[in-house]
Coordinates of C-alpha atoms and ligand atoms in Angstrom, one line a residue:
M1352 CA -95.6 -131.3 154.5
L1353 CA -91.9 -131.3 153.3
V1354 CA -89.5 -131.3 156.3
L1355 CA -85.8 -130.7 155.9
V1356 CA -84.0 -132.6 158.7
L1357 CA -80.5 -131.4 159.6
N1358 CA -77.9 -133.3 161.6
A1359 CA -75.0 -130.9 162.0
G1360 CA -72.0 -132.4 163.7
S1361 CA -68.5 -131.1 164.3
S1362 CA -67.0 -133.1 161.4
S1363 CA -70.1 -133.7 159.0
L1364 CA -73.3 -132.3 157.9
K1365 CA -76.1 -134.8 157.1
F1366 CA -79.4 -133.8 155.9
G1367 CA -82.6 -135.2 154.4
V1368 CA -86.0 -134.1 153.0
F1369 CA -89.0 -136.0 154.1
S1370 CA -92.5 -136.0 153.0
A1371 CA -94.1 -136.1 156.5
G1372 CA -97.6 -137.1 157.2
D1373 CA -99.4 -140.4 158.0
D1374 CA -96.6 -142.3 156.2
T1375 CA -93.4 -140.3 156.6
R1376 CA -91.0 -141.0 153.7
E1377 CA -87.5 -139.9 152.9
V1378 CA -87.3 -138.2 149.4
F1379 CA -83.8 -136.8 149.5
K1380 CA -80.6 -137.7 151.5
G1381 CA -77.5 -135.5 151.4
S1382 CA -74.2 -135.3 153.3
Y1383 CA -71.0 -133.2 153.4
E1384 CA -68.1 -135.0 155.1
R1385 CA -64.3 -135.3 155.3
F1386 CA -63.6 -131.6 155.5
Q1387 CA -59.8 -131.0 154.6
N1388 CA -57.9 -128.0 153.4
G1389 CA -61.0 -125.9 152.5
S1390 CA -62.9 -128.6 150.7
C1391 CA -65.1 -131.7 151.4
E1392 CA -66.9 -134.6 149.8
Y1393 CA -70.6 -134.6 149.2
R1394 CA -73.2 -137.1 148.4
F1395 CA -76.8 -136.6 147.2
R1396 CA -79.4 -139.3 146.8
H1397 CA -82.8 -138.6 145.2
G1398 CA -84.8 -141.3 143.5
E1399 CA -82.5 -143.1 141.1
T1400 CA -79.8 -140.4 141.4
D1401 CA -76.7 -141.1 143.6
E1402 CA -74.3 -138.3 143.0
R1403 CA -70.9 -137.9 144.7
G1404 CA -68.2 -135.2 144.4
A1405 CA -66.1 -132.6 146.0
A1406 CA -67.2 -129.1 147.2
A1407 CA -65.4 -126.1 148.3
F1408 CA -66.7 -125.9 151.8
A1409 CA -64.3 -125.7 154.7
S1410 CA -66.6 -126.8 157.6
P1411 CA -70.0 -128.3 158.3
S1412 CA -71.4 -124.8 159.0
D1413 CA -69.9 -123.5 155.7
A1414 CA -71.5 -126.4 153.9
L1415 CA -74.9 -125.5 155.1
K1416 CA -74.8 -122.6 152.6
G1417 CA -74.8 -125.2 149.9
V1418 CA -78.1 -126.8 151.1
P1419 CA -80.5 -124.3 149.5
D1420 CA -78.8 -124.8 146.1
A1421 CA -78.9 -128.5 146.4
L1422 CA -82.6 -128.5 147.2
K1423 CA -83.3 -126.2 144.3
R1424 CA -81.4 -128.5 141.9
F1425 CA -83.7 -131.4 143.0
D1426 CA -86.9 -129.3 142.9
L1427 CA -87.2 -129.6 146.7
D1428 CA -86.9 -125.9 147.7
S1429 CA -90.6 -125.7 148.8
I1430 CA -89.9 -127.0 152.2
D1431 CA -92.4 -126.2 155.1
A1432 CA -90.4 -126.8 158.2
I1433 CA -87.0 -127.7 159.5
G1434 CA -86.2 -130.3 162.1
H1435 CA -82.8 -130.2 163.9
R1436 CA -81.1 -132.9 165.8
I1437 CA -79.9 -131.3 169.0
V1438 CA -77.7 -133.6 171.1
H1439 CA -78.2 -132.2 174.6
G1440 CA -81.5 -130.9 175.9
G1441 CA -80.5 -131.2 179.6
S1442 CA -83.4 -131.9 182.0
R1443 CA -85.6 -129.2 180.5
F1444 CA -86.4 -130.4 177.0
S1445 CA -88.4 -133.6 177.3
A1446 CA -90.2 -133.2 173.9
P1447 CA -89.6 -131.7 170.5
T1448 CA -89.6 -127.9 170.9
L1449 CA -90.3 -125.0 168.5
L1450 CA -87.1 -123.0 168.2
D1451 CA -87.5 -119.3 169.1
D1452 CA -85.1 -116.8 170.6
E1453 CA -85.8 -118.1 174.1
T1454 CA -85.4 -121.8 173.4
V1455 CA -82.2 -121.1 171.3
E1456 CA -80.8 -119.3 174.3
A1457 CA -81.8 -122.1 176.7
I1458 CA -80.1 -124.7 174.4
A1459 CA -76.9 -122.4 174.2
A1460 CA -77.0 -122.4 178.1
L1461 CA -76.6 -126.2 178.0
T1462 CA -73.2 -126.1 176.0
P1463 CA -71.1 -126.9 179.1
L1464 CA -72.9 -130.3 179.2
A1465 CA -72.1 -131.1 175.6
P1466 CA -69.2 -128.8 174.4
L1467 CA -68.5 -130.9 171.3
H1468 CA -72.0 -131.2 170.0
N1469 CA -74.4 -128.5 171.0
P1470 CA -72.4 -125.6 169.5
A1471 CA -72.3 -127.3 166.1
N1472 CA -76.0 -128.1 166.3
L1473 CA -76.8 -124.5 167.3
E1474 CA -74.7 -123.0 164.6
A1475 CA -76.9 -124.8 162.1
V1476 CA -80.0 -123.5 163.8
R1477 CA -78.7 -119.9 163.6
L1478 CA -77.8 -120.2 160.0
C1479 CA -81.1 -121.8 159.1
R1480 CA -83.0 -119.0 160.8
G1481 CA -81.1 -116.6 158.6
L1482 CA -81.5 -118.7 155.4
W1483 CA -85.2 -119.5 156.0
P1484 CA -86.5 -116.8 158.3
N1485 CA -90.1 -117.7 157.8
L1486 CA -90.0 -121.4 158.3
P1487 CA -90.8 -123.0 161.6
Q1488 CA -87.8 -124.9 163.1
V1489 CA -88.1 -127.6 165.6
A1490 CA -85.4 -129.1 167.9
V1491 CA -85.5 -132.8 168.5
F1492 CA -83.2 -133.8 171.4
D1493 CA -81.1 -137.0 171.8
T1494 CA -81.5 -136.8 175.5
A1495 CA -85.3 -136.4 175.6
F1496 CA -86.2 -140.1 175.4
H1497 CA -84.1 -140.8 178.5
L1498 CA -85.8 -138.2 180.8
T1499 CA -87.9 -141.0 182.1
N1500 CA -84.9 -142.6 183.7
P1501 CA -85.4 -142.9 187.5
P1502 CA -83.0 -141.2 189.9
S1503 CA -81.4 -144.5 190.7
A1504 CA -80.2 -144.6 187.1
T1505 CA -79.4 -140.9 186.6
T1506 CA -77.6 -140.1 189.9
Y1507 CA -73.8 -140.4 190.3
A1508 CA -72.7 -141.1 193.8
V1509 CA -70.7 -137.9 194.1
P1510 CA -70.8 -135.0 196.6
A1511 CA -74.1 -133.1 196.8
A1512 CA -72.4 -129.8 195.5
W1513 CA -71.4 -131.6 192.3
R1514 CA -74.9 -132.9 191.8
E1515 CA -76.4 -129.5 192.5
A1516 CA -74.0 -128.0 189.9
G1517 CA -75.7 -130.3 187.4
L1518 CA -73.6 -133.5 187.3
R1519 CA -76.0 -136.4 186.5
R1520 CA -76.5 -139.0 183.8
Y1521 CA -78.6 -138.2 180.8
G1522 CA -78.1 -140.7 178.0
F1523 CA -78.0 -140.1 174.3
H1524 CA -79.0 -141.7 171.0
G1525 CA -82.6 -141.4 172.3
T1526 CA -84.2 -140.9 168.9
S1527 CA -82.5 -144.0 167.5
H1528 CA -83.3 -146.1 170.6
K1529 CA -87.0 -145.0 170.6
Y1530 CA -87.3 -145.7 166.9
V1531 CA -85.8 -149.2 166.9
A1532 CA -87.8 -150.1 170.1
M1533 CA -91.0 -149.1 168.4
R1534 CA -89.9 -151.0 165.2
A1535 CA -89.3 -154.2 167.2
A1536 CA -92.7 -153.8 169.0
L1537 CA -94.4 -153.5 165.6
E1538 CA -92.8 -156.7 164.5
I1539 CA -93.7 -158.6 167.7
G1540 CA -97.2 -157.3 167.3
R1541 CA -97.7 -156.2 170.9
P1542 CA -97.9 -152.8 172.4
I1543 CA -94.6 -151.4 173.4
S1544 CA -96.0 -150.8 176.8
D1545 CA -96.1 -154.6 177.3
L1546 CA -92.5 -155.2 176.3
Q1547 CA -89.0 -155.2 178.0
L1548 CA -86.5 -154.4 175.2
V1549 CA -82.7 -153.8 175.1
S1550 CA -81.7 -151.5 172.2
V1551 CA -78.1 -151.9 171.1
H1552 CA -76.9 -149.0 168.9
L1553 CA -73.4 -149.7 167.5
G1554 CA -72.2 -146.9 165.2
N1555 CA -69.2 -144.6 165.6
G1556 CA -70.8 -143.6 168.8
A1557 CA -72.4 -146.6 170.6
S1558 CA -74.8 -147.0 173.4
V1559 CA -77.3 -149.6 175.0
C1560 CA -80.6 -148.7 176.3
A1561 CA -83.1 -150.5 178.6
V1562 CA -86.6 -149.7 177.1
N1563 CA -88.9 -150.8 179.8
R1564 CA -92.5 -151.0 178.8
G1565 CA -92.1 -148.2 176.2
Q1566 CA -90.0 -145.9 178.4
S1567 CA -86.2 -145.5 178.6
M1568 CA -85.2 -146.8 182.0
D1569 CA -81.4 -146.6 181.7
S1570 CA -78.8 -146.1 179.0
S1571 CA -75.0 -146.7 178.9
M1572 CA -74.1 -143.1 178.0
G1573 CA -74.0 -140.7 180.9
M1574 CA -73.5 -137.1 181.6
T1575 CA -71.7 -137.0 178.2
P1576 CA -71.6 -139.4 175.3
L1577 CA -68.3 -140.7 176.6
E1578 CA -69.6 -143.3 179.1
G1579 CA -70.5 -146.8 178.4
L1580 CA -69.5 -148.9 175.5
V1581 CA -66.2 -149.0 173.6
M1582 CA -66.8 -146.7 170.6
G1583 CA -64.9 -145.7 167.4
T1584 CA -62.6 -143.2 169.1
R1585 CA -64.3 -142.9 172.6
S1586 CA -63.2 -145.0 175.6
G1587 CA -66.6 -145.7 177.2
D1588 CA -66.3 -146.8 180.8
V1589 CA -62.9 -146.0 182.5
D1590 CA -62.1 -145.8 186.2
P1591 CA -62.4 -142.1 187.0
G1592 CA -59.2 -142.7 189.0
A1593 CA -57.5 -142.5 185.7
F1594 CA -57.5 -138.8 185.9
G1595 CA -55.3 -138.6 188.9
F1596 CA -53.0 -141.5 187.8
L1597 CA -52.4 -139.9 184.3
S1598 CA -51.8 -136.5 185.7
R1599 CA -49.2 -137.8 188.2
R1600 CA -47.6 -140.4 186.0
L1601 CA -47.6 -138.7 182.6
G1602 CA -48.2 -135.1 183.6
L1603 CA -51.3 -134.8 181.5
S1604 CA -53.8 -131.9 182.0
V1605 CA -57.5 -132.5 182.3
Q1606 CA -58.0 -131.2 178.8
D1607 CA -55.3 -133.7 177.4
I1608 CA -57.0 -136.6 179.1
E1609 CA -60.4 -135.5 178.0
D1610 CA -59.4 -135.0 174.4
A1611 CA -57.7 -138.5 174.3
L1612 CA -60.8 -140.2 175.8
Y1613 CA -62.9 -138.6 173.1
E1614 CA -60.6 -138.7 170.1
D1615 CA -57.8 -141.3 170.6
S1616 CA -59.5 -144.1 172.6
G1617 CA -62.0 -146.8 171.8
L1618 CA -61.2 -148.9 168.8
K1619 CA -58.7 -146.4 167.6
G1620 CA -56.9 -146.5 170.9
L1621 CA -56.9 -150.3 171.0
A1622 CA -56.1 -151.1 167.4
G1623 CA -55.2 -147.9 165.7
S1624 CA -58.4 -147.7 163.5
S1625 CA -61.8 -146.5 164.5
D1626 CA -63.4 -148.5 161.6
M1627 CA -64.8 -151.8 162.6
R1628 CA -64.5 -153.2 159.0
D1629 CA -60.8 -152.6 159.0
I1630 CA -60.4 -154.1 162.5
E1631 CA -62.5 -157.3 161.5
D1632 CA -60.3 -157.7 158.4
R1633 CA -57.1 -157.4 160.4
A1634 CA -58.3 -159.7 163.1
A1635 CA -59.2 -162.3 160.5
K1636 CA -55.6 -162.1 159.3
G1637 CA -54.3 -162.8 162.8
D1638 CA -53.6 -159.2 164.1
P1639 CA -53.6 -159.7 167.9
Q1640 CA -54.4 -156.0 168.7
A1641 CA -57.4 -156.2 166.4
Q1642 CA -58.5 -159.4 167.9
L1643 CA -58.3 -158.0 171.4
A1644 CA -60.2 -154.8 170.4
I1645 CA -63.1 -157.0 169.1
E1646 CA -63.2 -159.1 172.2
I1647 CA -63.3 -156.0 174.5
Y1648 CA -65.9 -154.4 172.4
A1649 CA -68.2 -157.4 172.4
Y1650 CA -67.6 -158.2 176.1
R1651 CA -68.6 -154.7 177.2
A1652 CA -71.7 -154.7 175.1
R1653 CA -72.7 -158.2 176.4
K1654 CA -72.3 -157.0 179.9
Y1655 CA -74.7 -154.0 179.3
V1656 CA -77.3 -156.3 177.7
G1657 CA -77.2 -158.6 180.8
A1658 CA -77.2 -155.7 183.2
Y1659 CA -80.3 -154.1 181.6
A1660 CA -82.2 -157.4 181.5
A1661 CA -81.5 -157.5 185.3
A1662 CA -82.4 -153.9 185.7
M1663 CA -85.8 -154.3 184.0
G1664 CA -86.3 -157.8 185.7
G1665 CA -87.0 -159.4 182.2
L1666 CA -86.3 -159.3 178.5
D1667 CA -88.5 -159.9 175.5
A1668 CA -86.1 -158.7 172.8
V1669 CA -82.7 -157.3 171.9
V1670 CA -82.5 -155.0 168.9
F1671 CA -79.3 -154.3 167.0
T1672 CA -78.7 -151.1 165.0
G1673 CA -76.1 -148.6 163.9
G1674 CA -73.4 -149.4 161.2
I1675 CA -71.8 -152.2 163.2
G1676 CA -75.1 -153.6 164.7
E1677 CA -76.6 -153.6 161.2
N1678 CA -73.7 -155.0 159.2
S1679 CA -71.5 -157.1 161.4
P1680 CA -72.9 -160.6 161.9
S1681 CA -69.8 -161.7 163.7
M1682 CA -70.1 -158.8 166.2
R1683 CA -73.8 -159.7 166.9
R1684 CA -72.8 -163.3 167.4
R1685 CA -70.0 -162.4 169.9
I1686 CA -72.4 -160.2 171.9
C1687 CA -75.1 -162.8 172.0
D1688 CA -73.0 -165.9 172.6
G1689 CA -73.2 -166.8 176.2
L1690 CA -76.6 -165.4 176.8
D1691 CA -78.3 -168.8 176.6
F1692 CA -78.7 -168.7 180.3
M1693 CA -81.3 -165.9 180.1
G1694 CA -83.2 -167.5 177.2
L1695 CA -81.4 -165.9 174.3
Q1696 CA -80.1 -168.2 171.5
L1697 CA -79.0 -166.9 168.1
D1698 CA -79.7 -168.7 164.9
H1699 CA -76.4 -168.5 163.1
D1700 CA -77.7 -168.9 159.6
R1701 CA -80.4 -166.2 160.1
N1702 CA -77.7 -164.0 161.6
M1703 CA -75.6 -164.3 158.5
A1704 CA -78.5 -163.8 156.1
V1705 CA -79.7 -160.5 157.4
N1706 CA -81.1 -158.3 154.7
L1707 CA -82.3 -154.8 155.8
S1708 CA -83.7 -153.5 152.5
H1709 CA -87.0 -151.7 152.7
R1710 CA -86.7 -151.0 156.4
A1711 CA -87.0 -154.7 157.3
A1712 CA -86.4 -155.8 160.9
P1713 CA -85.5 -159.5 160.6
Q1714 CA -85.5 -161.7 163.6
I1715 CA -82.3 -163.8 164.1
Q1716 CA -83.0 -165.8 167.2
A1717 CA -83.1 -169.6 167.1
Y1718 CA -86.5 -171.4 167.1
G1719 CA -87.4 -171.9 170.8
S1720 CA -85.3 -168.9 172.0
R1721 CA -87.5 -167.1 174.6
V1722 CA -85.8 -163.8 173.8
R1723 CA -86.1 -162.4 170.3
V1724 CA -83.3 -160.7 168.6
F1725 CA -83.9 -158.1 165.8
V1726 CA -81.6 -156.3 163.5
T1727 CA -82.9 -153.1 161.9
E1728 CA -81.6 -149.9 160.4
T1729 CA -82.0 -146.9 162.6
A1730 CA -83.9 -143.9 161.2
E1731 CA -83.0 -140.9 163.4
Q1732 CA -83.7 -138.4 160.6
L1733 CA -87.1 -140.1 159.8
M1734 CA -88.0 -139.8 163.4
I1735 CA -86.9 -136.2 163.5
A1736 CA -89.1 -135.4 160.5
R1737 CA -92.0 -137.2 162.1
E1738 CA -91.5 -135.4 165.4
T1739 CA -91.1 -132.1 163.7
A1740 CA -94.4 -132.5 161.8
A1741 CA -96.2 -133.7 164.9
A1742 CA -94.9 -130.8 167.0
L1743 CA -96.1 -128.4 164.4
A1744 CA -99.4 -130.0 163.9
G1745 CA -99.8 -129.7 167.7
G1746 CA -98.8 -126.1 167.9
R1747 CA -101.2 -123.5 166.4
S1748 CA -100.5 -119.9 165.6
G1749 CA -102.4 -117.2 167.4
G1750 CA -101.8 -118.4 170.9
E1751 CA -103.4 -121.8 170.5
L1752 CA -101.6 -125.1 171.2
R1753 CA -102.5 -128.7 171.8
L1754 CA -101.6 -129.6 175.3
P1755 CA -100.7 -133.0 176.7
I1756 CA -103.2 -134.2 179.4
A1757 CA -102.2 -136.2 182.3
V1758 CA -104.8 -138.1 184.3
S1759 CA -104.2 -137.9 188.1
A1760 CA -105.4 -141.0 190.0
R1761 CA -106.0 -140.6 193.8
H1762 CA -102.9 -139.8 195.7
V1763 CA -101.5 -138.2 198.8
H1764 CA -98.8 -135.6 199.4
L1765 CA -97.4 -136.2 202.9
S1766 CA -95.6 -133.9 205.4
R1767 CA -92.5 -135.0 207.2
E1768 CA -94.5 -135.6 210.3
A1769 CA -97.0 -137.7 208.5
V1770 CA -94.2 -139.9 207.1
D1771 CA -92.8 -140.3 210.5
D1772 CA -96.2 -141.3 211.9
L1773 CA -97.1 -143.7 209.0
F1774 CA -93.7 -145.3 208.3
G1775 CA -91.6 -144.7 211.4
K1776 CA -89.4 -141.8 212.5
G1777 CA -87.0 -140.6 209.9
Y1778 CA -88.2 -143.0 207.3
M1779 CA -87.1 -142.1 203.7
L1780 CA -89.6 -142.9 201.1
D1781 CA -88.4 -144.8 198.0
Q1782 CA -88.5 -142.3 195.1
A1783 CA -89.4 -145.1 192.7
I1784 CA -90.9 -143.4 189.7
R1785 CA -89.8 -140.0 188.3
L1786 CA -92.8 -137.9 187.2
R1787 CA -92.8 -135.6 184.2
Q1788 CA -92.9 -132.4 186.4
P1789 CA -89.1 -131.9 187.2
G1790 CA -88.2 -133.0 190.7
H1791 CA -91.5 -134.8 191.3
W1792 CA -91.7 -138.5 192.0
A1793 CA -94.1 -141.3 193.0
A1794 CA -93.0 -143.4 196.0
G1795 CA -92.7 -147.2 195.9
E1796 CA -94.7 -147.3 199.1
R1797 CA -98.5 -147.0 199.3
V1798 CA -101.0 -146.0 202.0
T1799 CA -104.7 -146.8 202.8
L1800 CA -107.4 -144.1 203.2
V1801 CA -110.2 -144.9 205.6
G1802 CA -113.6 -143.1 205.8
P1803 CA -116.9 -143.8 207.5
K1804 CA -118.2 -145.7 204.5
G1805 CA -115.1 -147.6 203.3
R1806 CA -111.5 -147.6 202.5
L1807 CA -109.3 -147.0 199.5
E1808 CA -106.3 -149.3 199.4
R1809 CA -102.9 -148.8 197.8
V1810 CA -103.1 -145.1 197.4
A1811 CA -100.0 -143.5 195.8
I1812 CA -97.7 -141.2 197.6
L1813 CA -96.2 -138.3 195.4
G1814 CA -93.2 -136.3 196.4
P1815 CA -91.4 -134.2 197.3
L1816 CA -92.7 -133.9 200.9
R1817 CA -94.8 -130.8 201.6
E1818 CA -95.4 -128.5 204.5
R1819 CA -98.9 -129.8 204.9
T1820 CA -100.4 -133.2 204.1
Q1821 CA -102.9 -133.1 201.2
I1822 CA -105.0 -136.0 200.0
E1823 CA -106.5 -135.8 196.4
V1824 CA -109.4 -138.1 195.5
S1825 CA -112.1 -138.0 192.7
R1826 CA -115.8 -137.4 193.4
T1827 CA -116.4 -141.1 193.0
D1828 CA -113.7 -141.8 195.6
S1829 CA -115.5 -139.4 198.0
F1830 CA -118.5 -141.6 197.8
A1831 CA -116.5 -144.8 198.4
L1832 CA -115.0 -143.1 201.5
G1833 CA -118.5 -141.6 202.6
I1834 CA -117.0 -138.1 203.0
D1835 CA -118.3 -134.9 201.3
V1836 CA -115.2 -133.6 199.7
P1837 CA -114.8 -130.0 198.3
V1838 CA -113.2 -129.1 195.0
R1839 CA -110.1 -127.1 195.9
D1840 CA -107.0 -125.7 194.2
S1841 CA -103.9 -127.5 195.5
G1842 CA -102.7 -126.0 198.8
E1843 CA -106.0 -124.3 199.6
L1844 CA -106.8 -126.6 202.6
E1845 CA -108.5 -124.4 205.2
G1846 CA -111.6 -126.1 206.5
T1847 CA -111.2 -129.3 204.5
P1848 CA -112.5 -132.6 205.9
Q1849 CA -110.5 -135.2 207.9
V1850 CA -109.7 -138.6 206.6
T1851 CA -107.7 -141.4 208.3
I1852 CA -104.4 -142.5 206.6
L1853 CA -103.0 -146.0 207.4
G1854 CA -99.3 -146.8 207.0
P1855 CA -97.2 -149.8 208.0
A1856 CA -96.1 -148.1 211.3
G1857 CA -99.2 -146.3 212.3
S1858 CA -102.1 -144.2 211.3
I1859 CA -103.1 -140.5 211.3
A1860 CA -106.4 -138.6 211.1
T1861 CA -105.8 -135.4 209.1
D1862 CA -107.5 -132.8 207.3
G1863 CA -106.4 -131.8 203.7
L1864 CA -108.8 -134.1 201.8
I1865 CA -109.8 -132.4 198.6
I1866 CA -110.9 -133.0 195.0
A1867 CA -108.1 -131.2 193.2
A1868 CA -109.4 -128.5 190.8
R1869 CA -108.2 -129.3 187.3
H1870 CA -105.3 -127.1 186.3
I1871 CA -102.5 -126.5 183.6
H1872 CA -98.8 -126.6 184.5
A1873 CA -96.9 -124.4 182.1
N1874 CA -93.3 -123.3 181.8
P1875 CA -92.9 -119.5 181.0
A1876 CA -92.0 -120.1 177.3
D1877 CA -95.2 -122.1 176.7
A1878 CA -97.3 -119.8 178.8
A1879 CA -96.1 -116.9 176.7
R1880 CA -96.8 -118.7 173.4
L1881 CA -100.3 -119.6 174.7
G1882 CA -100.8 -116.1 175.9
I1883 CA -101.7 -117.2 179.4
Q1884 CA -100.4 -116.1 182.8
D1885 CA -100.1 -117.7 186.3
G1886 CA -103.5 -117.6 188.0
D1887 CA -105.5 -117.3 184.8
Y1888 CA -108.6 -119.5 184.3
V1889 CA -109.0 -120.9 180.8
D1890 CA -111.2 -123.4 178.9
I1891 CA -109.8 -126.7 177.6
S1892 CA -111.4 -128.7 174.9
V1893 CA -110.6 -132.4 175.2
G1894 CA -111.7 -136.0 174.4
D1895 CA -112.4 -138.0 171.2
E1896 CA -115.2 -137.3 168.8
D1897 CA -117.9 -139.2 170.7
R1898 CA -117.1 -137.9 174.1
S1899 CA -115.4 -134.6 173.4
L1900 CA -116.2 -131.8 175.9
T1901 CA -114.9 -128.5 177.1
F1902 CA -113.7 -128.1 180.7
G1903 CA -114.3 -124.5 181.9
R1904 CA -112.4 -122.7 184.7
T1905 CA -109.1 -124.5 184.4
L1906 CA -106.4 -122.8 186.6
V1907 CA -103.1 -121.9 185.0
R1908 CA -100.0 -122.5 187.2
V1909 CA -96.7 -121.2 185.6
G1910 CA -93.5 -122.6 187.1
A1911 CA -90.0 -122.0 185.9
N1912 CA -89.2 -125.6 184.9
A1913 CA -92.7 -127.0 184.6
F1914 CA -93.5 -129.7 182.0
T1915 CA -96.5 -128.1 180.2
E1916 CA -99.5 -130.4 180.6
V1917 CA -103.1 -130.3 181.8
H1918 CA -104.0 -132.2 185.0
I1919 CA -107.5 -133.7 185.3
D1920 CA -108.8 -136.4 187.6
T1921 CA -110.1 -139.8 186.8
D1922 CA -113.8 -138.8 186.8
E1923 CA -113.0 -136.0 184.4
A1924 CA -110.9 -138.4 182.1
N1925 CA -113.7 -141.0 182.1
A1926 CA -116.3 -138.2 181.2
A1927 CA -114.1 -137.3 178.2
G1928 CA -113.2 -140.8 177.1
I1929 CA -109.5 -140.3 177.9
E1930 CA -107.5 -143.3 179.4
A1931 CA -104.1 -142.7 180.9
A1932 CA -103.3 -139.6 178.8
G1933 CA -104.5 -137.5 175.8
T1934 CA -104.3 -134.1 174.4
G1935 CA -106.5 -131.0 174.7
E1936 CA -106.7 -127.6 173.2
L1937 CA -106.9 -124.2 174.7
V1938 CA -110.2 -122.7 173.4
H1939 CA -110.8 -119.6 175.4
I1940 CA -108.8 -117.3 177.5
Ligands
ADP1411 P1 -72.3 -143.0 162.9 O1 -72.4 -143.3 164.4 O2 -71.3 -142.1 162.5 O3 -73.7 -142.8 162.2 P2 -72.4 -145.6 161.6 O4 -73.7 -146.0 162.2 O5 -72.3 -145.4 160.2 O6 -71.7 -144.4 162.3 O7 -71.4 -146.8 161.9 C1 -70.0 -146.8 161.6 C2 -69.3 -148.0 162.0 O8 -70.0 -149.2 161.3 C3 -67.9 -148.1 161.5 O9 -67.2 -148.6 162.6 C4 -67.9 -149.0 160.4 O10 -66.7 -149.7 160.2 C5 -69.0 -150.0 160.8 N1 -69.5 -150.9 159.7 C6 -70.1 -150.4 158.5 N2 -70.3 -151.5 157.7 C7 -69.8 -152.6 158.3 C8 -69.6 -153.9 158.1 N3 -70.1 -154.4 156.9 N4 -69.0 -154.7 158.9 C9 -68.5 -154.3 160.1 N5 -68.6 -153.0 160.5 C10 -69.3 -152.2 159.6

């Protein structure tokens, strides 16, 4: 499959063509940049060809019109799909998504969250839908990887009304952080789910990400790509009190301040240039402004590396990427120096000798360093091509679609009264783990279930709290408890058996014990694509070749913001040879 990947920014259009499959490869790389007075510079790379020149395009969206001709010239006009980088997917888009009228509209509605980026991305989507009306187009979101961040990382300590209006941290560069973390895990030779990694992406935009056991746990960019590190022209962290001070002292408007924080700050604000090469050269010649800029840049990055090691409670490796991370040994050294206390020592010769050709990911830590340090090129476009191809391989025409499957282990949903009885009056559960269904979480606390035959210890509590306590176990669990438990849809609790729940402050005997009937959560867009409706019963085919089977009578539950996935219990997963997660296919409606 040939995938055209587009990264349409406000000041450049970068694109690539990838042969996507088991081994996704880039076959063409193109860019249009430096738009000025109705023209721009272009560069096309294909095999041995490396062509540069000027083109009469006034803006990135104008330049998009040149892409079909460029592809034709290099015999690449038989593309099968288009993958778009979309900067902001809000809290809705947690996975690559097929672009149709509804999803384009939903992305447009997120513009206030990324006023500089999303409009340019969407303009490219709209133009491509006109240029290639028959090709499937997929959005891959910078924010998606970070949707696993817990509320403690995503919540700003601001008034409730602001949070309700949508003010929260998202994080960006997700595609890059995910790729380099996976690349490091591959080099280490251990599953990413075993590793605690800090990814340091230092390009014109820059961010650090804590990748805890394969999932993003926190990242230095926030609500917008302005928070965090010192960047080319963006300030990174600044006291929000600056707004009041600058308004009173210099008479600046909110717009003036915001513009300056985006465009005239960072390296440019500190030393007059946003280009690290330039600043390093000037610093070496004794320019004190350039020297201070480098010190601030490295200090901020080192603080985040340390903070994320602390946040994860451990660190196996640091990965450097982005133009500065890949090419500046002195910046890598400044960031790593001083981290010996947490087991990270750099090998200075290896650091100087980094060679990244052929997608290498060399290690530059000293022998004996407990923490490894990698350098590798990021490959956002390659990831977008891969994810586009995977999303399309998963999606089928004619109402069929592969669906993610989540396996629910035994758990309880508690009422307010139950929490009071089990943990103490007014007790607030720790919303420790954010679940994929928006607004749902798993508590840090656990409870014990007791039946006439035996007990089940450390049973998870899932939130939010409900009107009525509901306890969900598998049939195997029902034998361990010694209680005959009926299969019920969630919430259908009339006449269900009683079980005793033990908590640290007391116990309760309550009904609500069920084996949850398997079901599909779907958002309205996916439901429409699948041709299913709330309340339908469908069949789902799951499992690997040896143990594949079809689950009949699977209830469809459509929710406005639902993350589309099938929920089965541990007995069902075992029967189908699925471990923590898998995929299934709708076979019958
Ligand atoms: P973008 O975020 O736009 O993709 P890049 O990842 O290309 O940006 O990073 C651009 C930054 O990398 C610039 O500050 C540039 O000066 C810096 N850079 C590139 N090569 C070197 C180098 N050899 N030494 C120091 N900095 C470099």
